[in-house]
Amino acid sequence: MKTKTYIFASLLLVSGIALAQKRNLKRANQLFEMRAYNEAAEIYETKEHTQEMLQNLADSYYYNANLQKAIKNYRELFITYKDSLDLEYYFRYAQALKGVKNYKDADKYLRIYYNKDVNTLAFIENIEQTTPHTFKIKQLNDPNSKSDFGASFYGEDKIAFASTRNTASPTYAWNELPYLDLYYATLTKEGGVKDVTPFSDAINTETHESNAIFSKDGKTMYFNRTNTTRKKTDDERVAQIKIYKAELVDGNWTKVTALPFTSNSYSTEHPALSKDEKTLYFASDMPGTLGSFDIYKVAINDDGTYGEPENLGPTINTKHREQFPFISDYGVLYFSSNGLEGFGGLDVFRSNMVNGVFDKPVNLGSSINSNLDDFAFVIKEKEDKGFVSSNRSGYDKIFYFGREENMLSKYLVEGIVQDKNTKELLPGSLVTLFDEGGNVIQDSLVGDTASYLFKISPNKKYKVRGTRKAYIPQDVEFSTDKEGKIQHNIYLSLESFEHAEERVKENDKGVVQVELDKIYFDFDKSDIREDAAKTLNVLVDLMKKYPTMEIEVSAHTDARGSDQYNLDLSKRRAASTLEYLVSQGIDRSRLKSIGYGEMQPLNKCVKEGICSEEEYDVNRRCEFTILN
């Protein structure tokens, strides 16, 4: 009887232990779903090493950047369960290995994942030669910082950023740090911050706020805010992130509203404004993404409404994470990705807009990127300075940087200038090289061979422009190629105005003019008559069609009357004609007026009383000569 009782008690004990373990495992899985990775890992460490447990344990360490422990558990996972693993574990294991700079082993798993050759060390060697800039970075000096990131420019001498320094805030389960709030601070000359101030309670709440950006006038703010409730999404229960807008009214941030394309079903985050503030860029995992998070853009309409979000497509986005977009004043897209070839974790990339489309992204190199996460890159390109965030020290920290040209390598662009229609060379043409900000780097007046050559840098956006008197200028944008193409050949084919427009003719003296119907003035007057205005509107349309066209307006009289009277009258008529063109929207700098009086007759009627009225009438005219 005692034996039976003992056995029964033992069974109850074992059953209770098993039930408790099952409950603990269920709790660990719940924590994992909620992204409370530290707590989940503590429970998983006490459990039997099944495939599911090892997957979640390794992932818990991976997502919290505890890479050595992640590698240890991924290694065991691959040794024991390699044949049944999803390919995504190959990617995460490789990323963890890259995070400790074990590129050789990382490449083994990436080759299987991508089904192609991967050589990270060769990539690193190449990028050092081809990245357009090098950076000198230094951690922002802030003794009160625990975990800060996402600096943005806020006025002339301030930055805004997200921080966990509010110890009164609840603790976030993911990393066991306080929830993020938004702060602003004044930059010091010593490379630190002072007067760190939290934004008001209208902005900061009991959940996360981060990644604030501001309109140029400082009256509009866009920022991230995490939902206070979690929504079941696929296999996870996630608190989604939304982009909010706030307006500064009488010194207070108010009218805080979520943007209309945000949702409780997916996240929208990391807002960035284009220079003209008509486009908002952001990251999202909304339906239609290519992977985890993609970069999107959305139009900001004049009435304050928004268009439909548009994915930037596979040139920019991968099946992994693309986040933290920033658009510079030069129109360059900077963002972070762990799906493009890099040093490990999130790396910062740049993409130039060439002919209206963002080109293939370029890694910014090891002077800005580390083997861990580097993100939230912002820059004032004219000043070659900015900020980037990184967790390379174990916590998210803000670094400021200066930027210099990478002098390790120089590329070339060369070509010739020719007539578009006749294919004849055009010696004497001007070729100008511009950088991505529209600044003139160099120009060259081509010689007899009509050829030009400029030195350029790798992985940068340029524009070459060919110009010639009486020709339509041609612009060609291009981006230098990081794959090792040293020489770019760009033929500039210029079309003459004479070929392009029926009204443009070259006279027997080689002067190119716009032929218009004759303009009539009332006797002894210089006012533009209604019939003359209609004729001049033809020239207005032509000059608007060709924004670089410059015109000399010249007025001529016949030989009747005194020389001085005719000269003064012609000057008034030429000036009046110029003013009419200006009134119709033509920039004054593109126009020149001159009165020749009776000095340039077209026939033999060089004095009064020797010709018929019709013959004198030939010399009374306005001419429109193309200067450029």
XYZ file of C-alpha atoms in Angstrom:
628
model
C 0.000 0.000 0.000
C 2.795 2.374 0.897
C 4.542 1.473 -2.331
C 1.477 2.266 -4.382
C 1.030 5.558 -2.552
C 4.691 6.440 -3.135
C 4.452 5.594 -6.821
C 1.259 7.613 -7.169
C 2.826 10.588 -5.379
C 5.888 10.355 -7.582
C 3.750 10.332 -10.677
C 1.905 13.391 -9.451
C 5.231 15.126 -8.785
C 6.621 14.290 -12.230
C 3.360 15.316 -13.832
C 3.417 18.593 -11.921
C 6.988 19.283 -12.924
C 6.192 18.496 -16.558
C 3.143 20.725 -16.428
C 5.164 23.541 -14.873
C 7.849 23.137 -17.507
C 5.221 23.185 -20.223
C 3.730 26.329 -18.736
C 7.184 27.912 -18.500
C 7.867 27.064 -22.138
C 4.520 28.522 -23.135
C 5.423 31.668 -21.192
C 8.799 31.839 -22.938
C 7.108 31.553 -26.332
C 4.689 34.319 -25.382
C 7.580 36.537 -24.342
C 9.357 35.743 -27.604
C 6.238 36.721 -29.590
C 6.088 39.971 -27.637
C 9.786 40.552 -28.416
C 10.724 40.443 -24.728
C 13.880 38.661 -25.795
C 15.914 38.948 -22.587
C 13.217 37.339 -20.456
C 12.483 34.719 -23.096
C 16.152 33.756 -23.348
C 16.412 33.247 -19.570
C 13.622 30.640 -19.707
C 14.819 28.982 -22.897
C 18.263 28.467 -21.378
C 16.694 26.096 -18.808
C 14.854 23.970 -21.374
C 15.664 20.924 -23.428
C 17.410 21.867 -26.645
C 14.713 21.069 -29.160
C 14.814 22.636 -32.619
C 12.129 25.212 -31.788
C 13.777 26.128 -28.510
C 17.224 26.570 -30.117
C 15.750 28.644 -32.928
C 14.019 30.996 -30.523
C 16.958 31.129 -28.116
C 19.463 31.955 -30.868
C 17.073 34.511 -32.352
C 16.513 36.119 -28.940
C 20.238 36.731 -28.585
C 20.547 37.793 -32.242
C 17.809 40.431 -32.022
C 19.369 41.872 -28.871
C 22.840 41.968 -30.484
C 24.257 39.438 -28.017
C 26.123 37.911 -30.909
C 28.507 35.506 -29.171
C 25.598 33.704 -27.488
C 23.614 33.862 -30.719
C 26.485 32.198 -32.593
C 26.840 29.507 -29.907
C 23.182 28.514 -30.200
C 22.996 28.877 -33.992
C 26.036 26.583 -34.217
C 24.288 23.928 -32.124
C 21.118 24.406 -34.141
C 22.959 23.838 -37.420
C 24.918 20.844 -36.114
C 21.768 19.092 -34.915
C 18.983 20.252 -37.236
C 20.681 21.620 -40.353
C 18.609 19.623 -42.856
C 15.268 20.918 -41.541
C 16.087 24.612 -41.144
C 14.463 27.455 -43.021
C 16.877 29.459 -45.191
C 16.340 32.569 -43.072
C 18.358 30.944 -40.293
C 21.311 30.800 -42.709
C 20.986 34.547 -43.152
C 20.755 35.348 -39.446
C 23.610 33.003 -38.541
C 25.759 34.640 -41.223
C 24.842 38.103 -39.941
C 25.805 37.106 -36.418
C 29.161 35.825 -37.701
C 29.749 39.060 -39.617
C 28.939 40.901 -36.397
C 32.081 39.412 -34.848
C 34.008 39.871 -38.130
C 34.142 36.159 -38.895
C 33.610 36.877 -42.576
C 35.050 33.612 -43.831
C 32.467 31.461 -42.034
C 29.692 33.978 -42.681
C 30.297 33.725 -46.418
C 29.792 29.942 -46.313
C 26.226 30.387 -45.118
C 25.540 33.386 -47.329
C 26.579 31.405 -50.408
C 23.912 28.835 -49.590
C 21.382 31.518 -48.753
C 21.898 33.555 -51.949
C 22.890 30.564 -54.089
C 25.818 32.521 -55.477
C 29.406 33.331 -54.619
C 29.915 35.745 -51.736
C 33.306 37.193 -50.803
C 32.949 39.806 -48.079
C 36.677 40.459 -47.702
C 36.981 41.212 -51.426
C 33.953 43.490 -51.144
C 35.562 45.376 -48.257
C 38.801 45.825 -50.185
C 36.911 47.106 -53.217
C 34.671 49.499 -51.301
C 37.653 51.197 -49.713
C 38.837 52.072 -53.218
C 35.496 53.111 -54.649
C 33.473 54.803 -51.902
C 33.293 58.508 -52.759
C 33.997 59.798 -49.244
C 35.752 58.954 -46.027
C 34.426 59.982 -42.624
C 35.974 60.999 -39.336
C 33.502 60.128 -36.599
C 33.413 60.772 -32.876
C 30.832 59.823 -30.285
C 28.701 62.734 -29.176
C 29.793 63.694 -25.675
C 26.815 63.367 -23.320
C 27.465 61.956 -19.837
C 23.734 61.423 -19.210
C 23.334 59.224 -22.265
C 22.386 55.582 -21.803
C 20.931 54.759 -25.196
C 20.396 57.589 -27.703
C 19.870 57.529 -31.446
C 18.270 59.230 -34.434
C 19.723 62.734 -34.348
C 18.132 65.247 -36.709
C 18.889 68.885 -37.427
C 16.675 71.206 -35.383
C 17.280 74.844 -36.200
C 20.752 76.261 -36.672
C 22.568 74.889 -33.625
C 20.329 72.207 -32.159
C 19.561 68.557 -32.675
C 16.567 66.427 -31.775
C 17.027 62.786 -30.825
C 15.453 59.819 -29.057
C 16.738 58.713 -25.656
C 16.096 56.252 -22.839
C 17.379 58.707 -20.211
C 13.924 59.133 -18.618
C 14.284 56.674 -15.735
C 10.736 57.429 -14.606
C 9.485 55.888 -17.837
C 8.327 52.221 -17.867
C 10.895 49.590 -18.864
C 10.725 48.169 -22.388
C 10.734 44.372 -22.409
C 12.866 44.052 -25.560
C 16.044 45.525 -24.036
C 14.992 46.261 -20.420
C 15.670 49.985 -20.889
C 13.198 52.842 -20.294
C 10.824 53.707 -23.109
C 12.123 56.205 -25.645
C 11.264 59.906 -25.467
C 12.194 62.751 -27.796
C 14.616 65.453 -26.672
C 16.333 68.479 -28.145
C 19.666 69.982 -27.188
C 22.151 72.658 -28.170
C 25.390 71.523 -29.777
C 28.628 72.684 -28.185
C 31.897 73.540 -29.915
C 33.569 70.739 -27.934
C 31.493 68.065 -29.663
C 28.843 67.586 -27.018
C 25.355 68.725 -26.116
C 23.980 71.038 -23.457
C 20.558 72.118 -22.267
C 19.027 68.733 -23.064
C 15.269 69.247 -22.900
C 12.403 66.805 -23.413
C 9.644 67.728 -25.815
C 6.279 68.396 -24.214
C 3.762 65.768 -23.099
C 1.900 66.411 -26.347
C 4.812 64.649 -28.048
C 6.206 62.313 -25.364
C 3.827 59.707 -23.937
C 4.177 56.466 -21.988
C 5.175 54.594 -25.142
C 8.088 55.052 -27.570
C 8.662 58.268 -29.538
C 11.634 58.642 -31.864
C 13.011 59.891 -35.190
C 11.682 63.436 -35.219
C 12.219 65.595 -38.314
C 11.216 69.185 -38.965
C 10.144 71.401 -41.823
C 12.523 74.203 -42.789
C 10.397 76.812 -41.038
C 10.402 74.684 -37.867
C 6.613 74.690 -37.608
C 5.924 71.072 -38.581
C 7.286 67.916 -36.967
C 6.980 64.309 -38.124
C 7.956 61.535 -35.717
C 7.476 57.870 -34.726
C 5.138 56.738 -31.976
C 4.539 53.117 -30.962
C 0.981 51.949 -30.352
C 0.064 51.247 -26.732
C -1.739 48.030 -27.739
C -0.379 44.989 -29.511
C -2.004 43.387 -32.538
C -1.649 39.763 -33.568
C 0.312 39.704 -36.822
C 1.126 36.317 -38.372
C 3.034 34.499 -35.613
C 3.801 37.552 -33.493
C 1.924 39.934 -31.254
C 3.392 43.314 -32.157
C 2.854 46.924 -31.105
C 2.926 48.733 -34.457
C 4.630 52.061 -35.067
C 2.924 55.039 -36.703
C 4.195 58.312 -38.135
C 2.631 61.329 -36.483
C 2.536 64.968 -37.490
C 2.563 67.891 -35.047
C 2.288 71.630 -35.608
C 3.954 74.422 -33.651
C 1.314 76.975 -32.633
C 2.239 79.900 -30.353
C 5.348 78.060 -29.201
C 3.531 74.825 -28.333
C 3.442 71.554 -30.237
C -0.185 70.711 -30.917
C -2.530 69.068 -33.452
C -0.697 65.752 -33.012
C -2.280 63.322 -35.482
C -1.316 60.030 -37.101
C -0.832 60.270 -40.857
C -3.730 58.823 -42.864
C -1.757 55.971 -44.450
C -0.655 54.548 -41.078
C -2.353 51.460 -39.655
C -2.772 49.233 -36.606
C -1.912 46.279 -38.857
C 1.584 47.340 -39.947
C 4.276 49.840 -39.046
C 5.252 53.108 -40.711
C 8.378 54.738 -39.335
C 11.479 56.904 -39.859
C 10.026 59.888 -41.756
C 12.237 62.013 -44.028
C 11.371 65.086 -46.099
C 12.554 65.964 -49.588
C 14.203 69.365 -49.990
C 11.054 70.934 -51.452
C 9.002 69.270 -48.670
C 6.561 67.883 -51.225
C 7.537 64.242 -50.659
C 7.745 62.246 -47.436
C 9.980 59.171 -47.384
C 9.573 56.486 -44.730
C 10.102 52.796 -43.908
C 7.256 50.311 -43.598
C 6.370 46.622 -43.514
C 2.967 47.302 -45.046
C 1.456 44.774 -47.489
C 3.376 44.858 -50.750
C 6.841 45.113 -49.239
C 9.626 43.049 -50.768
C 10.725 41.898 -47.338
C 10.906 42.904 -43.696
C 10.899 46.707 -44.100
C 11.073 48.697 -47.332
C 11.611 52.370 -48.142
C 8.516 54.156 -49.445
C 7.624 57.662 -50.560
C 4.343 59.539 -50.500
C 3.345 62.869 -52.035
C 2.412 65.754 -49.735
C -0.244 67.680 -51.627
C -0.592 71.459 -51.575
C -3.803 71.182 -49.543
C -2.049 69.146 -46.839
C -3.437 65.784 -47.904
C -1.269 62.818 -48.879
C -1.064 60.635 -51.959
C -0.750 56.869 -52.062
C 2.495 55.413 -50.645
C 4.837 54.174 -53.367
C 7.469 51.482 -52.829
C 10.910 52.540 -54.139
C 11.288 49.126 -55.724
C 13.939 46.401 -55.917
C 16.861 48.692 -56.766
C 16.641 50.059 -53.224
C 14.705 47.419 -51.298
C 15.569 43.782 -50.552
C 13.746 40.977 -48.755
C 15.382 42.144 -45.527
C 15.471 45.483 -43.684
C 15.714 48.854 -45.388
C 15.079 51.626 -42.873
C 16.033 55.146 -41.744
C 15.806 57.052 -45.050
C 17.207 60.567 -45.326
C 17.094 62.862 -48.359
C 19.922 65.390 -48.556
C 19.678 68.878 -50.044
C 21.411 67.437 -53.111
C 18.604 64.893 -53.517
C 20.744 61.918 -52.461
C 18.928 59.102 -50.655
C 20.766 57.760 -47.613
C 19.360 54.742 -45.779
C 20.347 51.674 -43.782
C 20.043 48.061 -44.894
C 21.108 44.601 -43.777
C 19.985 43.049 -47.049
C 22.624 44.671 -49.237
C 26.278 43.650 -49.177
C 27.943 45.137 -46.128
C 30.130 44.835 -43.062
C 27.505 43.317 -40.751
C 24.190 44.401 -39.253
C 22.664 47.559 -40.681
C 25.016 49.529 -42.924
C 24.497 53.014 -44.323
C 24.102 53.295 -48.103
C 23.601 56.119 -50.560
C 21.727 56.244 -53.838
C 21.844 59.091 -56.353
C 18.773 60.149 -58.274
C 19.789 59.903 -61.923
C 17.287 61.067 -64.531
C 14.477 60.853 -62.010
C 15.287 57.369 -60.693
C 17.382 56.276 -57.708
C 20.373 54.266 -58.896
C 22.095 51.230 -57.398
C 22.958 51.886 -53.723
C 26.577 52.220 -52.645
C 27.925 51.240 -49.233
C 29.540 54.245 -47.493
C 32.520 52.175 -46.367
C 34.278 51.227 -43.148
C 34.941 54.771 -41.991
C 31.210 55.123 -41.209
C 29.971 51.504 -41.087
C 30.940 48.870 -38.511
C 30.282 45.155 -38.110
C 27.187 46.030 -36.028
C 24.198 48.330 -36.679
C 24.836 51.766 -38.201
C 21.781 53.831 -39.007
C 19.912 57.167 -38.833
C 22.474 58.939 -41.036
C 21.835 62.658 -41.659
C 24.131 65.139 -43.363
C 24.516 68.763 -44.399
C 26.354 68.064 -47.634
C 27.449 71.640 -48.297
C 29.195 71.596 -44.928
C 30.305 67.928 -45.131
C 29.127 67.179 -41.608
C 26.333 65.254 -39.948
C 25.318 62.525 -37.519
C 24.965 58.763 -37.525
C 23.765 56.325 -34.873
C 25.404 52.998 -34.043
C 25.281 50.227 -31.450
C 28.970 49.378 -31.938
C 29.639 50.208 -28.277
C 26.922 47.866 -26.968
C 24.229 50.554 -26.740
C 22.763 52.898 -29.329
C 24.908 56.030 -29.426
C 24.989 59.145 -31.588
C 28.186 59.975 -33.459
C 28.959 63.190 -35.313
C 31.213 63.169 -38.361
C 33.096 65.208 -40.891
C 33.323 64.060 -44.501
C 36.218 64.237 -46.956
C 36.787 63.188 -50.538
C 38.196 59.677 -50.911
C 41.487 60.262 -52.679
C 42.386 56.601 -53.130
C 40.964 56.445 -56.612
C 40.043 58.819 -59.427
C 37.980 57.979 -62.484
C 37.615 59.745 -65.837
C 34.787 60.949 -68.046
C 35.541 61.972 -71.601
C 33.834 62.477 -74.922
C 33.347 64.771 -77.903
C 30.881 67.486 -78.869
C 29.158 67.120 -82.210
C 26.197 68.439 -84.176
C 23.195 66.222 -83.581
C 22.027 66.289 -87.189
C 25.167 66.665 -89.312
C 27.489 64.772 -86.893
C 30.128 67.425 -87.532
C 32.511 68.200 -84.677
C 31.831 71.435 -82.832
C 35.171 72.944 -81.724
C 34.814 75.959 -79.480
C 31.896 74.450 -77.542
C 31.860 74.708 -73.764
C 31.592 71.534 -71.662
C 30.863 71.914 -67.946
C 31.048 69.291 -65.195
C 28.648 69.642 -62.245
C 28.535 67.772 -58.957
C 25.362 66.343 -57.429
C 24.554 69.706 -55.833
C 24.652 71.539 -59.169
C 27.975 73.194 -58.405
C 30.440 73.683 -61.247
C 33.498 71.497 -60.694
C 35.307 72.246 -63.935
C 34.666 73.482 -67.460
C 36.511 73.153 -70.722
C 36.378 74.996 -74.056
C 36.980 72.162 -76.528
C 39.633 72.531 -79.210
C 39.864 71.386 -82.830
C 39.161 67.763 -81.930
C 36.038 68.850 -79.965
C 37.064 66.487 -77.166
C 36.933 66.920 -73.394
C 38.213 64.974 -70.384
C 37.512 65.418 -66.678
C 38.796 63.579 -63.622
C 35.957 62.314 -61.428
C 35.480 60.219 -58.284
C 33.868 56.788 -57.996
C 30.289 56.282 -56.841
C 29.129 59.851 -57.218
C 26.468 61.571 -59.260
C 27.581 64.014 -61.954
C 26.214 66.012 -64.832
C 28.008 67.158 -67.972
C 26.553 70.001 -70.004
C 27.459 70.968 -73.538
C 26.710 74.531 -74.649
C 27.353 76.510 -77.796
C 26.023 79.740 -79.227
C 22.800 79.198 -81.181
C 22.580 75.586 -80.020
C 20.279 73.921 -77.523
C 22.335 72.913 -74.466
C 22.460 69.203 -73.627
C 22.677 67.813 -70.080
C 23.663 64.221 -69.360
C 23.464 62.879 -65.812
C 25.466 59.813 -64.833
C 26.646 57.961 -61.777
C 30.118 56.489 -61.625
C 30.296 52.737 -61.449
C 31.580 50.944 -58.353
C 32.238 47.761 -60.340
C 35.544 49.128 -61.586
C 34.624 51.069 -64.713
C 37.303 53.730 -64.822
C 36.377 55.539 -68.014
C 33.011 56.942 -69.048
C 32.492 57.990 -72.665
C 29.709 60.520 -73.142
C 29.133 62.020 -76.586
C 27.368 65.364 -76.413
C 25.176 65.846 -79.476
C 23.956 69.437 -79.667
C 21.091 70.485 -81.885
C 21.128 73.956 -83.396
C 18.121 76.179 -82.888
C 18.015 76.506 -86.677
C 17.451 72.761 -87.083
C 14.999 72.545 -84.196
C 12.796 75.566 -85.020
C 11.464 76.757 -88.372
C 11.498 80.381 -87.266
C 15.227 80.357 -86.457
C 17.433 81.229 -89.426
C 21.059 82.128 -90.013
C 21.472 85.216 -92.206
C 24.174 85.811 -94.805
C 26.418 87.356 -92.143
C 26.301 84.189 -90.024
C 23.995 85.761 -87.414
C 21.281 83.456 -86.065
C 17.953 85.184 -85.572
C 14.347 84.409 -84.690
C 12.169 85.454 -87.611
C 8.876 87.022 -86.534
C 6.177 88.898 -88.375
C 6.947 92.591 -88.598
C 6.247 94.643 -85.484
C 4.537 97.978 -86.069
C 4.721 101.078 -83.864
C 2.541 104.172 -84.071
C 4.230 107.259 -85.518
C 6.845 108.707 -83.165
C 5.784 106.205 -80.444
C 7.400 103.197 -78.760
C 4.338 101.657 -77.086
C 3.687 97.959 -77.854
C 0.492 97.763 -79.884
C -1.948 94.868 -79.563
C -0.939 93.410 -82.922
C 2.756 93.666 -81.928
C 2.061 91.885 -78.645
C 0.605 88.900 -80.490
C 3.750 88.682 -82.576
C 6.027 88.990 -79.567
C 4.124 86.219 -77.762
C 5.557 83.807 -80.328
C 9.021 84.743 -79.062
C 7.849 84.444 -75.448
C 6.714 80.872 -76.084
C 10.001 80.024 -77.774
C 12.092 81.419 -74.910
C 10.023 79.520 -72.363
C 10.549 76.342 -74.369
C 14.330 76.913 -74.253
C 15.138 78.374 -70.800
C 18.785 79.023 -71.678
C 18.096 80.996 -74.871
C 19.320 84.604 -74.682
C 18.109 87.259 -77.113
C 19.286 90.658 -78.258
C 16.350 92.878 -79.228
C 17.487 95.459 -81.769
C 15.357 98.223 -83.295
C 16.082 99.997 -86.594
C 14.643 103.048 -88.349
C 14.802 104.322 -91.918
C 17.037 107.216 -92.943
C 14.376 109.932 -92.816
C 14.730 112.391 -89.954
C 17.807 113.387 -87.989
C 20.399 110.778 -86.973
C 20.006 111.503 -83.256
C 16.210 111.448 -83.384
C 16.238 108.049 -85.129
C 18.805 106.655 -82.706
C 16.798 107.737 -79.643
C 13.538 106.425 -81.104
C 15.081 103.030 -81.894
C 16.481 102.764 -78.365
C 13.043 103.482 -76.872
C 11.363 100.927 -79.132
C 13.962 98.225 -78.346
C 13.654 98.915 -74.607
C 9.855 98.844 -74.794
C 9.986 95.506 -76.587
C 12.318 94.097 -73.920
C 9.994 95.280 -71.131
C 7.060 93.549 -72.788
C 8.972 90.262 -72.878
C 9.869 90.668 -69.199
C 6.197 91.328 -68.379
C 5.364 87.965 -69.931
C 7.685 86.054 -67.606
C 11.045 86.158 -69.402
C 13.938 86.784 -67.008
C 15.563 90.156 -67.665
C 19.033 88.598 -67.505
C 18.263 86.703 -70.721
C 17.551 89.859 -72.708
C 19.513 92.764 -74.123
C 18.117 95.744 -76.022
C 19.887 98.064 -78.400
C 18.799 100.761 -80.812
C 20.759 101.199 -84.045
C 18.747 104.045 -85.514
C 19.430 104.254 -89.264
C 22.941 102.774 -89.066
C 22.166 99.277 -90.412
C 19.974 99.615 -93.503
C 19.137 96.509 -95.505
C 19.125 98.317 -98.873
C 20.445 101.414 -100.637
C 18.015 103.822 -98.950
C 20.671 105.554 -96.882
C 19.304 109.096 -97.054
C 16.000 110.897 -97.341
C 14.273 111.392 -100.703
C 15.887 108.657 -102.835
C 13.531 105.681 -102.286
C 9.876 104.786 -102.359
C 7.798 104.333 -99.214
C 7.972 100.562 -99.648
C 11.769 100.631 -99.896
C 12.110 102.776 -96.752
C 9.718 100.412 -94.941
C 12.205 97.530 -95.349
C 14.612 99.251 -92.969
C 12.018 99.959 -90.247
C 12.210 96.739 -88.245
C 12.939 94.885 -84.979
C 15.371 91.963 -85.033
C 15.813 89.195 -82.494
C 19.325 87.777 -82.472
C 20.215 84.658 -80.493
C 23.145 85.451 -78.235
C 23.333 82.049 -76.579
